[in-house]
Coordinates of C-alpha atoms in Angstrom, one line a residue:
M1 CA -29.7 -15.2 29.6
S2 CA -29.5 -17.3 26.4
A3 CA -31.0 -20.7 26.3
L4 CA -27.7 -22.0 24.9
P5 CA -24.8 -22.5 27.3
P6 CA -21.9 -20.1 26.8
P7 CA -19.4 -22.9 25.8
L8 CA -21.7 -24.0 23.0
L9 CA -22.1 -20.4 21.8
I10 CA -18.3 -20.0 21.9
A11 CA -18.0 -23.0 19.6
L12 CA -20.7 -21.8 17.3
A13 CA -19.2 -18.3 17.1
V14 CA -16.1 -19.7 15.4
T15 CA -17.5 -22.8 13.5
A16 CA -20.6 -21.2 12.0
P17 CA -18.8 -18.9 9.5
L18 CA -16.3 -21.7 8.8
L19 CA -19.1 -24.2 8.0
A20 CA -20.8 -21.6 5.8
A21 CA -17.5 -21.0 4.0
A22 CA -17.1 -24.8 3.4
L23 CA -20.6 -25.0 1.9
L24 CA -19.6 -22.5 -0.8
V25 CA -17.6 -25.2 -2.4
W26 CA -20.9 -26.8 -3.4
P27 CA -22.4 -24.6 -6.2
A28 CA -26.0 -25.6 -5.4
A29 CA -25.6 -24.2 -1.9
R30 CA -24.1 -20.8 -2.8
S31 CA -27.4 -18.9 -3.1
I32 CA -28.6 -20.3 0.3
V33 CA -25.3 -19.3 1.9
R34 CA -25.6 -15.8 0.5
R35 CA -29.0 -15.3 2.1
L36 CA -28.1 -16.9 5.4
A37 CA -24.5 -15.4 5.8
P38 CA -25.6 -12.7 8.3
L39 CA -26.9 -15.4 10.6
T40 CA -23.4 -16.8 11.0
A41 CA -22.6 -13.8 13.3
L42 CA -25.6 -14.4 15.5
P43 CA -23.9 -16.9 17.9
A44 CA -21.1 -14.4 18.6
L45 CA -23.5 -11.5 19.1
I46 CA -25.8 -13.5 21.4
L47 CA -22.7 -14.6 23.4
A48 CA -21.5 -11.0 23.7
L49 CA -25.0 -9.8 24.9
T50 CA -25.8 -12.6 27.3
G51 CA -22.7 -14.5 28.3
G52 CA -20.5 -14.0 31.2
E53 CA -16.9 -15.3 31.6
A54 CA -16.8 -18.8 30.1
V55 CA -14.2 -21.3 28.9
L56 CA -14.3 -23.9 26.2
P57 CA -11.4 -26.4 26.7
L58 CA -9.8 -27.9 23.5
P59 CA -7.8 -30.8 24.9
W60 CA -7.9 -32.6 21.5
L61 CA -5.5 -30.0 20.0
L62 CA -1.9 -31.1 19.6
L63 CA -0.6 -28.9 22.5
G64 CA -4.0 -28.3 24.1
G65 CA -5.8 -25.0 24.1
E66 CA -9.0 -23.2 24.9
L67 CA -11.4 -20.6 23.8
R68 CA -12.6 -18.2 26.5
L69 CA -14.7 -15.1 26.9
D70 CA -13.6 -12.4 29.4
A71 CA -14.6 -8.8 30.1
N72 CA -12.3 -7.2 27.5
G73 CA -13.1 -9.8 24.8
R74 CA -16.9 -9.5 25.4
L75 CA -16.9 -5.8 24.5
F76 CA -14.8 -6.3 21.4
L77 CA -17.0 -9.3 20.4
L78 CA -20.1 -7.2 20.8
F79 CA -19.4 -4.5 18.3
T80 CA -17.3 -6.8 16.1
A81 CA -20.2 -9.4 15.7
W82 CA -22.7 -6.6 15.1
L83 CA -20.5 -5.1 12.4
W84 CA -20.0 -8.4 10.6
L85 CA -23.7 -9.2 10.8
I86 CA -24.6 -5.8 9.3
A87 CA -21.9 -6.0 6.6
A88 CA -23.0 -9.5 5.5
W89 CA -26.6 -8.3 5.3
F90 CA -25.5 -5.2 3.3
A91 CA -23.3 -7.3 1.0
A92 CA -26.4 -9.4 0.0
G93 CA -27.7 -6.4 -1.8
Y94 CA -24.4 -4.8 -2.8
L95 CA -23.1 -7.9 -4.5
A96 CA -26.4 -9.2 -5.8
S97 CA -25.3 -8.9 -9.5
D98 CA -21.7 -9.8 -8.9
R99 CA -20.8 -13.1 -10.6
R100 CA -17.8 -13.5 -8.3
G101 CA -19.9 -12.8 -5.2
H102 CA -19.3 -16.3 -3.8
Y103 CA -15.5 -15.7 -3.9
F104 CA -16.0 -12.5 -1.9
L105 CA -18.3 -14.4 0.6
L106 CA -15.7 -17.1 1.0
F107 CA -13.0 -14.7 2.1
F108 CA -15.5 -12.7 4.0
L109 CA -16.6 -15.7 6.1
L110 CA -13.0 -16.9 6.7
A111 CA -11.9 -13.4 7.9
Q112 CA -15.0 -13.3 10.1
A113 CA -14.1 -16.6 11.7
G114 CA -10.6 -15.4 12.3
N115 CA -11.8 -12.2 13.8
F116 CA -14.1 -14.0 16.3
G117 CA -11.5 -16.6 17.0
L118 CA -8.7 -14.3 18.0
I119 CA -11.1 -12.4 20.3
L120 CA -12.0 -15.7 22.0
A121 CA -8.6 -17.3 21.9
G122 CA -7.4 -18.4 25.3
D123 CA -3.9 -19.7 24.3
L124 CA -1.0 -18.3 22.3
I125 CA -1.3 -20.8 19.5
S126 CA -5.0 -20.3 18.9
F127 CA -4.6 -16.5 19.0
N128 CA -1.8 -16.6 16.4
L129 CA -3.7 -19.1 14.2
F130 CA -6.9 -17.0 14.1
F131 CA -5.0 -13.7 13.7
T132 CA -3.2 -15.1 10.7
L133 CA -6.5 -16.5 9.2
M134 CA -8.1 -13.1 9.5
G135 CA -5.2 -11.3 8.0
L136 CA -4.7 -13.6 5.0
A137 CA -8.4 -13.9 4.3
A138 CA -8.7 -10.1 4.1
Y139 CA -6.3 -10.2 1.2
G140 CA -9.0 -11.8 -0.9
L141 CA -11.4 -9.0 0.0
V142 CA -8.9 -6.3 -1.0
I143 CA -8.2 -7.8 -4.5
H144 CA -11.8 -8.9 -5.1
R145 CA -12.4 -6.8 -8.2
R146 CA -9.0 -7.7 -9.7
R147 CA -8.2 -4.2 -11.1
P148 CA -4.5 -3.3 -11.4
S149 CA -4.9 -0.8 -8.6
D150 CA -6.5 -3.5 -6.4
L151 CA -3.8 -6.0 -7.1
A152 CA -1.1 -3.3 -6.3
A153 CA -2.9 -2.5 -3.0
G154 CA -3.2 -6.2 -2.2
R155 CA 0.6 -6.7 -2.6
V156 CA 1.3 -3.8 -0.2
Y157 CA -1.3 -5.2 2.2
L158 CA 0.0 -8.7 2.1
T159 CA 3.6 -7.7 2.5
L160 CA 2.8 -5.7 5.7
V161 CA 0.6 -8.5 7.0
I162 CA 3.4 -11.0 6.6
I163 CA 5.8 -8.6 8.3
G164 CA 3.4 -8.2 11.1
E165 CA 2.8 -11.9 11.5
V166 CA 6.5 -12.6 11.7
L167 CA 6.9 -9.9 14.4
I168 CA 4.0 -11.2 16.4
F169 CA 5.4 -14.8 16.1
L170 CA 8.8 -13.6 17.4
G171 CA 7.0 -11.9 20.3
L172 CA 5.1 -15.1 21.1
L173 CA 8.3 -17.1 21.1
G174 CA 9.6 -14.5 23.6
V175 CA 6.6 -15.1 25.9
I176 CA 7.0 -18.9 25.7
F177 CA 10.8 -18.8 26.4
T178 CA 10.4 -16.3 29.4
T179 CA 7.5 -18.3 30.9
D180 CA 9.1 -21.8 30.7
G181 CA 6.8 -23.0 27.9
L182 CA 3.4 -21.7 29.0
I183 CA 0.9 -21.3 26.2
N184 CA -2.2 -20.5 28.2
L185 CA -2.7 -16.8 27.4
P186 CA -3.8 -15.5 30.8
A187 CA -1.2 -17.5 32.7
A188 CA 1.6 -16.6 30.3
M189 CA 0.9 -12.9 30.5
A190 CA 0.3 -12.7 34.2
G191 CA 3.8 -11.3 34.7
G192 CA 3.5 -8.7 32.1
P193 CA 4.9 -8.4 28.6
P194 CA 8.3 -10.0 27.7
P195 CA 11.4 -7.9 28.0
G196 CA 13.1 -5.7 25.5
S197 CA 12.9 -6.4 21.9
F198 CA 10.0 -8.9 22.3
T199 CA 7.8 -6.0 23.6
F200 CA 8.8 -4.1 20.5
F201 CA 7.8 -7.0 18.3
F202 CA 4.3 -7.0 19.8
L203 CA 4.0 -3.2 19.6
L204 CA 5.0 -3.0 15.9
G205 CA 3.4 -6.3 14.8
F206 CA 0.0 -5.4 16.2
G207 CA 0.6 -1.9 15.1
V208 CA 0.5 -3.0 11.4
K209 CA -3.1 -4.2 11.9
A210 CA -4.0 -1.1 14.0
G211 CA -2.7 1.3 11.3
M212 CA 0.0 2.8 13.6
L213 CA 2.7 5.1 12.3
P214 CA 5.0 4.3 10.5
V215 CA 3.3 1.0 9.3
H216 CA 0.0 2.6 8.4
F217 CA 0.3 2.9 4.6
W218 CA -1.7 -0.2 3.7
L219 CA -4.9 1.4 5.0
P220 CA -5.3 4.2 2.3
L221 CA -4.6 1.7 -0.4
A222 CA -6.7 -1.3 0.8
H223 CA -9.9 0.6 1.8
P224 CA -10.5 2.2 -1.7
A225 CA -9.7 -1.1 -3.3
A226 CA -12.0 -3.4 -1.3
P227 CA -15.7 -3.5 -1.9
V228 CA -17.7 -1.3 0.5
P229 CA -18.9 -4.1 2.9
A230 CA -15.2 -5.3 3.2
S231 CA -14.1 -1.7 3.9
A232 CA -16.6 -1.4 6.7
V233 CA -15.3 -4.4 8.5
L234 CA -11.7 -3.7 7.7
S235 CA -11.9 -0.3 9.4
G236 CA -14.6 -1.0 11.9
A237 CA -13.6 -4.4 13.2
M238 CA -10.4 -5.9 11.8
I239 CA -8.1 -3.1 12.7
K240 CA -9.4 -3.3 16.3
A241 CA -7.7 -6.7 16.4
G242 CA -4.5 -4.8 16.7
L243 CA -5.8 -3.0 19.8
L244 CA -6.9 -6.2 21.4
G245 CA -3.5 -7.7 20.8
W246 CA -1.9 -4.7 22.5
L247 CA -4.3 -5.1 25.5
R248 CA -3.6 -8.9 25.7
F249 CA 0.2 -8.8 25.4
L250 CA 1.4 -5.3 26.6
A251 CA -0.6 -5.0 29.8
P252 CA 1.7 -4.4 32.8
P253 CA 1.5 -6.9 35.6
P254 CA -0.8 -6.2 38.5
P255 CA 0.9 -4.5 41.5
A256 CA 1.0 -7.8 43.5
A257 CA 2.6 -9.7 40.6
A258 CA 4.9 -6.8 39.5
E259 CA 7.2 -7.4 42.5
Q260 CA 7.9 -11.0 41.6
A261 CA 7.7 -10.6 37.8
T262 CA 10.8 -11.3 35.8
V263 CA 9.5 -9.7 32.7
G264 CA 8.1 -6.3 31.8
G265 CA 8.6 -3.4 34.3
P266 CA 11.1 -0.7 33.7
A267 CA 10.9 -0.6 29.9
L268 CA 7.2 0.0 29.8
P269 CA 7.4 3.8 30.3
E270 CA 9.7 4.1 27.3
W271 CA 7.4 2.2 25.1
G272 CA 4.5 4.2 26.5
L273 CA 6.1 7.5 25.5
L274 CA 6.8 6.1 22.1
C275 CA 3.1 5.2 21.6
L276 CA 2.0 8.6 22.9
L277 CA 4.2 10.5 20.4
L278 CA 3.3 8.2 17.5
G279 CA -0.3 8.4 18.4
V280 CA -0.5 12.2 18.6
A281 CA 1.5 12.5 15.3
A282 CA -0.9 10.1 13.6
A283 CA -3.9 12.0 14.8
F284 CA -2.8 15.1 13.0
Y285 CA -1.0 13.5 10.1
G286 CA -3.9 11.3 9.1
A287 CA -6.3 14.3 9.2
V288 CA -4.0 16.5 7.0
M289 CA -3.4 13.8 4.5
G290 CA -7.1 12.9 4.3
M291 CA -7.9 16.5 3.3
T292 CA -5.9 16.0 0.0
R293 CA -8.0 13.1 -1.2
Q294 CA -10.8 13.1 -3.8
E295 CA -12.3 9.6 -3.1
P296 CA -14.6 9.3 -0.1
K297 CA -13.3 5.9 1.0
S298 CA -9.7 7.2 0.9
V299 CA -10.7 10.1 3.1
L300 CA -12.3 7.7 5.6
A301 CA -9.1 5.5 5.5
W302 CA -7.0 8.5 6.5
S303 CA -9.6 9.3 9.2
S304 CA -9.1 5.8 10.6
I305 CA -5.4 6.4 10.8
S306 CA -6.1 9.7 12.7
Q307 CA -8.6 8.1 15.1
M308 CA -6.5 5.1 15.8
G309 CA -3.7 7.5 16.6
L310 CA -5.8 8.8 19.5
I311 CA -6.3 5.2 20.7
T312 CA -2.6 4.6 20.4
A313 CA -2.0 7.7 22.5
A314 CA -4.3 6.3 25.2
L315 CA -2.3 3.1 25.2
G316 CA 0.9 5.1 25.6
L317 CA -0.6 6.9 28.6
G318 CA -1.5 3.6 30.2
L319 CA 2.0 2.0 29.6
S320 CA 3.8 5.1 30.9
V321 CA 1.9 5.0 34.2
P322 CA 1.0 1.4 34.9
E323 CA -1.4 2.4 37.6
L324 CA -3.5 4.1 34.9
F325 CA -3.6 1.1 32.6
P326 CA -7.0 -0.2 33.9
R327 CA -8.4 3.2 33.0
A328 CA -6.6 3.2 29.7
I329 CA -8.3 -0.2 28.9
E330 CA -11.8 1.2 29.6
T331 CA -11.0 4.3 27.4
I332 CA -9.7 2.1 24.6
K333 CA -12.7 -0.2 24.7
L334 CA -15.1 2.7 24.5
Y335 CA -13.2 4.4 21.8
A336 CA -13.0 1.1 19.8
L337 CA -16.7 0.6 20.0
H338 CA -17.5 4.2 19.1
H339 CA -15.1 4.3 16.2
G340 CA -16.0 0.9 14.9
L341 CA -19.8 1.6 14.6
A342 CA -19.4 5.2 13.3
K343 CA -16.8 4.4 10.7
G344 CA -18.7 1.3 9.6
A345 CA -21.8 3.4 9.0
L346 CA -19.9 6.0 7.0
F347 CA -18.3 3.4 4.8
L348 CA -21.6 1.7 4.0
A349 CA -23.1 5.1 3.1
V350 CA -20.5 5.5 0.4
A351 CA -22.2 2.7 -1.6
L352 CA -25.6 4.2 -1.0
A353 CA -24.6 7.5 -2.6
A354 CA -24.2 5.7 -5.9
Y355 CA -27.9 4.9 -5.9
K356 CA -31.1 6.9 -6.1
T357 CA -31.7 7.6 -2.4
N358 CA -33.6 10.1 -0.3
G359 CA -31.2 13.0 0.1
K360 CA -32.5 14.0 3.6
L361 CA -32.3 10.4 4.8
L362 CA -28.8 10.0 3.5
T363 CA -27.7 13.3 5.1
L364 CA -29.2 12.4 8.5
G365 CA -27.5 9.0 8.3
L366 CA -24.2 10.7 7.5
L367 CA -24.4 13.4 10.2
L368 CA -25.1 11.1 13.1
P369 CA -21.8 9.0 12.9
A370 CA -19.9 12.1 11.7
L371 CA -21.0 14.0 14.8
A372 CA -20.0 11.1 16.9
L373 CA -16.5 11.0 15.4
V374 CA -15.9 14.8 16.1
G375 CA -17.2 14.3 19.7
A376 CA -20.4 16.3 19.6
P377 CA -22.2 16.5 23.0
L378 CA -24.0 13.3 24.2
T379 CA -22.7 11.2 21.3
S380 CA -20.5 8.1 21.9
G381 CA -17.5 10.1 20.7
Y382 CA -18.2 12.8 23.4
F383 CA -18.0 10.1 26.1
A384 CA -14.9 8.6 24.6
K385 CA -13.1 11.9 24.4
E386 CA -14.0 12.8 27.9
Q387 CA -12.5 9.6 29.2
L388 CA -9.4 10.2 27.0
L389 CA -9.2 13.8 28.5
A390 CA -9.4 12.5 32.0
L391 CA -6.8 9.8 31.3
G392 CA -4.3 12.4 30.2
G393 CA -5.0 14.7 33.1
A394 CA -4.5 11.9 35.6
G395 CA -1.0 11.1 34.7
T396 CA 2.4 12.9 34.9
V397 CA 3.5 12.2 31.3
V398 CA 1.9 15.2 29.7
D399 CA 0.8 18.5 31.0
P400 CA -3.0 18.4 31.5
A401 CA -3.5 21.8 29.8
L402 CA -1.4 20.8 26.8
W403 CA -3.3 17.5 26.6
E404 CA -6.6 19.3 26.5
W405 CA -5.5 21.6 23.7
L406 CA -4.1 18.7 21.7
L407 CA -7.5 17.0 21.9
K408 CA -9.3 20.2 20.9
L409 CA -6.9 20.7 17.9
S410 CA -7.4 17.0 17.0
G411 CA -11.2 17.5 17.1
L412 CA -10.8 20.5 14.8
A413 CA -8.7 18.5 12.4
T414 CA -11.2 15.6 12.5
T415 CA -14.1 18.0 11.8
L416 CA -12.4 19.5 8.8
L417 CA -11.6 16.1 7.5
L418 CA -15.2 14.9 7.8
L419 CA -16.5 18.1 6.2
R420 CA -14.3 17.2 3.3
F421 CA -15.8 13.8 3.2
L422 CA -19.3 15.1 3.4
A423 CA -18.6 17.5 0.5
L424 CA -17.4 14.6 -1.7
M425 CA -20.4 12.6 -0.7
R426 CA -22.7 15.4 -1.8
Q427 CA -21.0 15.6 -5.2
Q428 CA -21.3 11.8 -5.6
W429 CA -25.0 11.8 -4.6
R430 CA -25.9 14.7 -6.9
Q431 CA -24.1 12.9 -9.8
H432 CA -26.3 9.8 -9.4
N433 CA -29.5 11.6 -8.5
Q434 CA -29.9 14.1 -11.3
T435 CA -33.2 14.2 -13.1
D436 CA -31.5 12.9 -16.3
A437 CA -29.7 10.0 -14.5
A438 CA -32.1 7.4 -15.7
D439 CA -29.6 4.6 -15.5
T440 CA -29.2 5.0 -11.7
A441 CA -31.1 2.3 -9.8
A442 CA -32.8 2.8 -6.5
A443 CA -31.0 1.6 -3.4
P444 CA -32.2 -1.9 -2.4
R445 CA -33.8 -2.5 1.0
T446 CA -31.1 -5.1 1.8
M447 CA -28.7 -2.2 1.8
L448 CA -30.8 0.6 3.4
L449 CA -32.1 -1.5 6.4
P450 CA -28.8 -2.7 7.7
W451 CA -27.2 0.7 7.2
G452 CA -30.0 2.4 9.1
L453 CA -29.8 -0.1 12.0
L454 CA -26.0 0.5 12.2
V455 CA -26.4 4.2 12.3
L456 CA -29.1 4.1 15.0
S457 CA -27.1 1.6 17.1
G458 CA -24.1 3.9 17.6
L459 CA -25.7 6.2 20.3
P460 CA -27.4 3.6 22.6
L461 CA -24.3 1.3 22.6
G462 CA -22.1 4.1 23.5
W463 CA -24.4 5.1 26.3
Y464 CA -24.6 1.4 27.4
L465 CA -20.9 1.3 27.9
Y466 CA -20.5 4.7 29.5
L467 CA -23.7 4.7 31.6
P468 CA -24.2 1.0 32.5
T469 CA -27.2 1.4 34.9
A470 CA -30.1 3.7 35.1
S471 CA -29.3 4.7 38.7
T472 CA -26.0 6.2 37.6
L473 CA -27.5 8.2 34.6
L474 CA -28.0 11.6 36.2
P475 CA -24.9 11.5 38.4
A476 CA -22.7 10.5 35.4
L477 CA -24.3 13.0 33.0
G478 CA -24.2 16.0 35.4
P479 CA -20.4 16.8 35.1
L480 CA -20.6 16.3 31.4
L481 CA -23.4 18.9 30.8
T482 CA -21.7 21.9 32.5
P483 CA -21.4 25.0 30.2
G484 CA -17.6 24.6 30.2
K485 CA -17.8 21.0 29.0
L486 CA -20.3 21.7 26.3
T487 CA -18.4 24.8 25.1
G488 CA -15.2 22.8 24.9
A489 CA -16.9 20.1 22.9
L490 CA -18.6 22.5 20.5
L491 CA -15.6 24.9 20.0
P492 CA -13.7 22.6 17.6
L493 CA -16.9 22.0 15.6
L494 CA -17.8 25.7 15.3
A495 CA -14.2 26.6 14.4
A496 CA -14.1 24.0 11.7
L497 CA -17.3 25.2 10.2
A498 CA -15.9 28.8 10.1
L499 CA -12.6 27.6 8.5
A500 CA -14.1 25.1 6.1
R501 CA -15.2 27.5 3.3
P502 CA -11.9 29.4 3.1
L503 CA -9.8 26.2 3.3
E504 CA -11.9 24.4 0.7
R505 CA -10.6 26.8 -1.9
R506 CA -7.0 26.4 -0.9
W507 CA -6.4 22.8 0.3
P508 CA -5.0 20.5 -2.4
T509 CA -7.4 17.9 -3.7
R510 CA -4.7 15.7 -5.2
L511 CA -1.0 15.3 -4.7
D512 CA 0.0 17.2 -7.9
T513 CA -1.9 20.4 -7.1
N514 CA -0.2 23.7 -8.0
P515 CA 2.0 24.7 -5.1
R516 CA 0.8 28.3 -5.3
E517 CA -2.8 27.2 -4.4
S518 CA -2.0 26.1 -0.8
A519 CA 1.6 26.4 0.5
P520 CA 1.6 24.3 3.7
L521 CA -0.5 21.4 2.6
T522 CA 1.0 21.3 -0.9
L523 CA 4.5 21.4 0.4
L524 CA 3.7 18.3 2.5
A525 CA 2.0 16.6 -0.4
T526 CA 4.8 17.4 -2.8
T527 CA 7.3 16.1 -0.3
W528 CA 5.3 12.9 0.0
Q529 CA 5.1 12.5 -3.8
A530 CA 8.8 13.1 -4.3
G531 CA 9.6 10.6 -1.6
A532 CA 7.2 8.1 -3.1
T533 CA 8.8 8.6 -6.6
F534 CA 12.3 8.2 -5.3
S535 CA 11.3 5.1 -3.3
A536 CA 9.7 3.6 -6.4
R537 CA 12.8 4.1 -8.5
A538 CA 15.0 2.7 -5.8
V539 CA 12.8 -0.3 -5.3
G540 CA 12.8 -0.8 -9.1
K541 CA 16.6 -0.7 -9.3
L542 CA 16.9 -3.1 -6.4
D543 CA 14.3 -5.4 -7.9
Q544 CA 16.3 -5.6 -11.2
L545 CA 19.5 -6.3 -9.3
L546 CA 17.9 -9.1 -7.2
Q547 CA 16.4 -10.6 -10.4
R548 CA 19.8 -10.7 -12.0
L549 CA 21.4 -12.2 -8.9
W550 CA 18.6 -14.8 -8.6
H551 CA 19.0 -15.8 -12.2
A552 CA 22.7 -16.3 -11.8
I553 CA 22.2 -18.4 -8.7
T554 CA 19.5 -20.6 -10.2
T555 CA 21.6 -21.0 -13.4
I556 CA 24.6 -22.2 -11.4
W557 CA 22.6 -24.5 -9.1
Q558 CA 19.9 -25.6 -11.4
N559 CA 21.3 -29.0 -12.3
P560 CA 22.4 -30.0 -8.7
A561 CA 19.0 -28.8 -7.4
Q562 CA 17.1 -30.9 -10.0
R563 CA 19.1 -34.0 -9.0
W564 CA 18.4 -33.4 -5.3
E565 CA 14.8 -32.8 -5.9
K566 CA 14.5 -36.0 -7.9
Q567 CA 16.2 -38.0 -5.2
L568 CA 14.0 -36.5 -2.5
T569 CA 10.8 -37.4 -4.3
A570 CA 11.9 -41.1 -4.3
W571 CA 9.9 -42.9 -1.7
P572 CA 12.9 -44.3 0.4
V573 CA 14.4 -40.9 0.8
A574 CA 11.1 -39.1 1.4
G575 CA 10.1 -41.8 3.9
C576 CA 13.3 -41.6 5.9
C577 CA 13.0 -37.8 6.0
S578 CA 9.4 -38.0 7.2
V579 CA 10.2 -40.5 9.9
L580 CA 13.1 -38.3 11.1
L581 CA 10.8 -35.2 11.2
I582 CA 8.2 -37.2 13.2
L583 CA 10.8 -38.4 15.7
M584 CA 12.1 -34.8 16.1
L585 CA 8.6 -33.5 16.7
F586 CA 7.9 -36.2 19.3
Y587 CA 11.2 -35.3 21.0
L588 CA 10.3 -31.6 21.2
I589 CA 6.8 -32.2 22.5
W590 CA 7.9 -34.8 25.0

């Protein structure tokens, strides 16, 4: 146990990054904050490792509130805090020569505070506040380098973030209205999700952050644009906030409460089937589209869409059969931890390939998380896929044999995608490690050490979650080490290795590849490009029309608007309006 009480650790988990961000305003403190930034994640990490369930009341807030740590939040906080600590440590070396590094660190710390806060939020208002803080602060990470492509990616990201925030806010209003004004999160969600369209708002709003189809397209744009440490936490930690939102707000009511619940219930199987279909589609669509990319971070972004599709499918199985939802939660938690650590390690490795590094060390560090993602035996991905396989086989929504084959085909697609990533990484490493590449610097230790720790932590943390005690080690491993299980896990990997060389010559490496080179993939890519071109032209025409309409409206109303604005800025008018708003606010609260 920690020497610090859990409520104090809860407070420090949120306030430490906020205080560090505030110190960046003082130029003299910036160098100190850069060196100590990784320590801001320590309270959250210690809390996740040592704390049980704990509550920190916040009665001084306008409507009251609380921060709390529960079983689900503890697991999310564990890998999230570890990723933020590693990424901050890595950023110290990665951005050592960046003159705008303090701007990156400012948004980094704000997003970190928002991420920790939404995990610990115990009321609806705090959850929405921290979720919004994380989403908006991440915009500063995406556009950090200010290139035209970065700004374009930032606009797409910010647009979808705002759409998602509006949908989540509408869902929260539905919860408040259907629970007679409850804002305590556990109490408000005790009866299940709100009915009808409010459930849809939560599903799609959190789906934006989770990269769910069809609101996934910010991911392939934002990840290549953001600096590597930001990409690691975007894919490893921040998109998992969407998963946690689903678990918080879409969980069916317990059997005892379901009989008396006035919300949730019959609509959940329909939403579950939708999640299942979208998740399976994303698993294959993300893998196929990732094979057409030439930039390693873009390949990993599409891989995240594919992997998050499997997690979305697990959510769908749990929603379709409410009795399976507790098992779905455990599967999602294990998958989230496994994917977060593996994908974070792969993203950080992209930066190391641009330095002079030991090729064998880099290869080993790439293979360990890559094998975990494809589900190689005894990796964290192997345990996660076994739980996902058992979850599908226990329900009546999908045929168990069909579900098993879908997972095998998904493993094959994931392996092909990661082989594509490894080939691109090999090209990048060779380019920067040639004998005549005298201008290539050696990788600093402040990048190698945190990356190595993240790579090595993936396996034990996965075992820690799947095999919690030593006494259950052999009984739990026995069924997973049968010849049938091992063959089933190795089959997609071996098939992908056999197909990789023939497909490498035929799959398109960009969207304008000659159609004769690869018919199926190029047809899909060409269709995507044509749709994107048509959409861009349509949006351009609409933008011109709206600009003309806005110009006409502002021309007509410019003079009246100026007069009204001048009157409103006068103290008597502004004072009366302020008093009126305060009275209305007191009336609503009272």
